Tab-separated table of C-alpha atoms in Angstrom:
chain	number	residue	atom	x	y	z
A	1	UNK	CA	12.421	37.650	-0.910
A	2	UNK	CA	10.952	33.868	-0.233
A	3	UNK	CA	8.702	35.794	1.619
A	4	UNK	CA	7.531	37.760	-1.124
A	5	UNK	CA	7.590	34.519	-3.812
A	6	UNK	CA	6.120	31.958	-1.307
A	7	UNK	CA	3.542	34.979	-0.933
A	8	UNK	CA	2.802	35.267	-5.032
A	9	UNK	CA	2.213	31.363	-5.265
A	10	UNK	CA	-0.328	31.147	-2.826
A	11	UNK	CA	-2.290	34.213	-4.855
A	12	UNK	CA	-1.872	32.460	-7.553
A	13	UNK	CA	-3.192	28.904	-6.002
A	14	UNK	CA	-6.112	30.818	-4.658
A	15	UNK	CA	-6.706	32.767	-7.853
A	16	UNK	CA	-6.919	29.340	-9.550
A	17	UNK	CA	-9.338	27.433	-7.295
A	18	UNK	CA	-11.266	30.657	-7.207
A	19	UNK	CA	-11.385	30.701	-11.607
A	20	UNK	CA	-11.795	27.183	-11.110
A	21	UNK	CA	-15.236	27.227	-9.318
A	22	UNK	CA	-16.204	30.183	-10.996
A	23	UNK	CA	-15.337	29.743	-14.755
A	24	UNK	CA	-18.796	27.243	-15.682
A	25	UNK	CA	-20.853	30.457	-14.176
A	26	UNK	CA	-19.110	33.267	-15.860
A	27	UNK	CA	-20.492	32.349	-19.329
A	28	UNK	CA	-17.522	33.726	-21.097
A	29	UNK	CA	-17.898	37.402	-19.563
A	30	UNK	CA	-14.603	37.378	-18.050
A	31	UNK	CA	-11.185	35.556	-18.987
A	32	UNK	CA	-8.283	34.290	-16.822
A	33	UNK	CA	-6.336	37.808	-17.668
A	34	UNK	CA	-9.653	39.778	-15.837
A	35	UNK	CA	-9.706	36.857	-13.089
A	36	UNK	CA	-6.332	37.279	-12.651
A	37	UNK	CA	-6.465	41.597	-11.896
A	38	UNK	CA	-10.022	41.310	-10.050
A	39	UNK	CA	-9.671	38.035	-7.595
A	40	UNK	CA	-6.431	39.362	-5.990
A	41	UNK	CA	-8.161	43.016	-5.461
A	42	UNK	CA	-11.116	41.203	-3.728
A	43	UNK	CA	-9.387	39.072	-1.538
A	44	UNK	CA	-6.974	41.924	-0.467
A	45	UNK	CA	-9.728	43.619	0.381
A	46	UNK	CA	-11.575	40.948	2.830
A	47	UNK	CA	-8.529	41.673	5.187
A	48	UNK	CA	-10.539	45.507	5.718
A	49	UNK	CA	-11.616	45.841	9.152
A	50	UNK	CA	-15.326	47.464	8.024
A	51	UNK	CA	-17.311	45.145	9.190
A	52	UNK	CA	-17.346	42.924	12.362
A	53	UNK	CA	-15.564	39.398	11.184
A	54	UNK	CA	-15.515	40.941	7.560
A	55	UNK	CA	-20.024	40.183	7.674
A	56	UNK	CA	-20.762	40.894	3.896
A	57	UNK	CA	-17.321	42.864	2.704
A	58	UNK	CA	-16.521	39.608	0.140
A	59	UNK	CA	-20.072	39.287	-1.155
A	60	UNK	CA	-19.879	43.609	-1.730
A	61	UNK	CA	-16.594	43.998	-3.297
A	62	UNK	CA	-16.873	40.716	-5.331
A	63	UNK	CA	-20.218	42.027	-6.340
A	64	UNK	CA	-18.955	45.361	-7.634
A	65	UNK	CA	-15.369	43.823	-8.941
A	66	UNK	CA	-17.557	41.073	-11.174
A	67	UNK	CA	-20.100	43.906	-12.402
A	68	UNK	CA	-17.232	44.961	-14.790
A	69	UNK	CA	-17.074	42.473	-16.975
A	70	UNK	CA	-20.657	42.008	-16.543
A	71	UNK	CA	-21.129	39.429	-14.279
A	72	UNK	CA	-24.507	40.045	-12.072
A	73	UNK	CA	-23.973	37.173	-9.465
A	74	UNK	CA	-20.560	38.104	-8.233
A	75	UNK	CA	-21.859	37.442	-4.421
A	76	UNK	CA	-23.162	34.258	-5.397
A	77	UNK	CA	-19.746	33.224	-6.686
A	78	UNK	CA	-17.867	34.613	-3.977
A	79	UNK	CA	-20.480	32.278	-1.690
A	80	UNK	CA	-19.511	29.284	-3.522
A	81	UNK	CA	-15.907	30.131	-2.766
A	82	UNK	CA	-16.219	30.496	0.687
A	83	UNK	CA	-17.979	27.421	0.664
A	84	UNK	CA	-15.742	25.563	-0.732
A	85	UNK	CA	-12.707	27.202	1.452
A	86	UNK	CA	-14.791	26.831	4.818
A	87	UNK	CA	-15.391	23.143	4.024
A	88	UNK	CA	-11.833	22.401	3.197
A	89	UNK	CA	-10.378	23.905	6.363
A	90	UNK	CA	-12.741	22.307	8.400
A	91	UNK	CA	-11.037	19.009	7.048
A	92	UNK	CA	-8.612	19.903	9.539
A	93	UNK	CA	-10.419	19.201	12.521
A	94	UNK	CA	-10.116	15.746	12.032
A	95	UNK	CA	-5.954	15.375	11.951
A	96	UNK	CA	-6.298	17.551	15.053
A	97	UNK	CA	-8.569	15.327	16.552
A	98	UNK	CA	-6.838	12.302	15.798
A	99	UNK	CA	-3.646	13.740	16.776
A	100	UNK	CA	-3.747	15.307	20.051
């Protein structure tokens, strides 16, 4: 069951950074209920083994998931999210580093 709760709150976190970065691009085309049912669905779906190290699966599915409520730049978003995720985990190189 914590399982299961600690594995809801971290959806949630990363459904909220994601709406976060997004939400100044959207121009009003999608609400935090539609975020909430598409972001979830996309990043299940990065976990698919189709592609060698997932190449392109985000940028497709976010693509198609965003072209629902109309938004044409769904792999653009999903680039600025993996930006953003990349560049915070590489952060931990440094504690790593320094603690060895």
């Amino acid at each position: 069951i914590r399982a299961v709760l600690l594995s809801l709150v971290i959806q949630i976190v990363a459904v909220n950074i994601f709406w976060a970065l997004i939400h100044p691009f959207v121009g009003g085309h999608m609400d935090f209920i539609q975020a909430l049912a598409f972001i979830p669905l996309g990043l299940m779906t990065l976990a698919l083994p189709i592609a060698p190290s997932g190449l392109g699966v985000g940028h497709a599915i976010f693509q198609k998931l965003f072209q629902f409520s109309g938004i044409e730049n769904g792999a653009s978003l999903f680039n600025l999210y993996f930006i953003v995720t990349l560049l915070v985990n590489v952060l931990g190189v440094f504690p790593y580093l320094l603690n060895k």
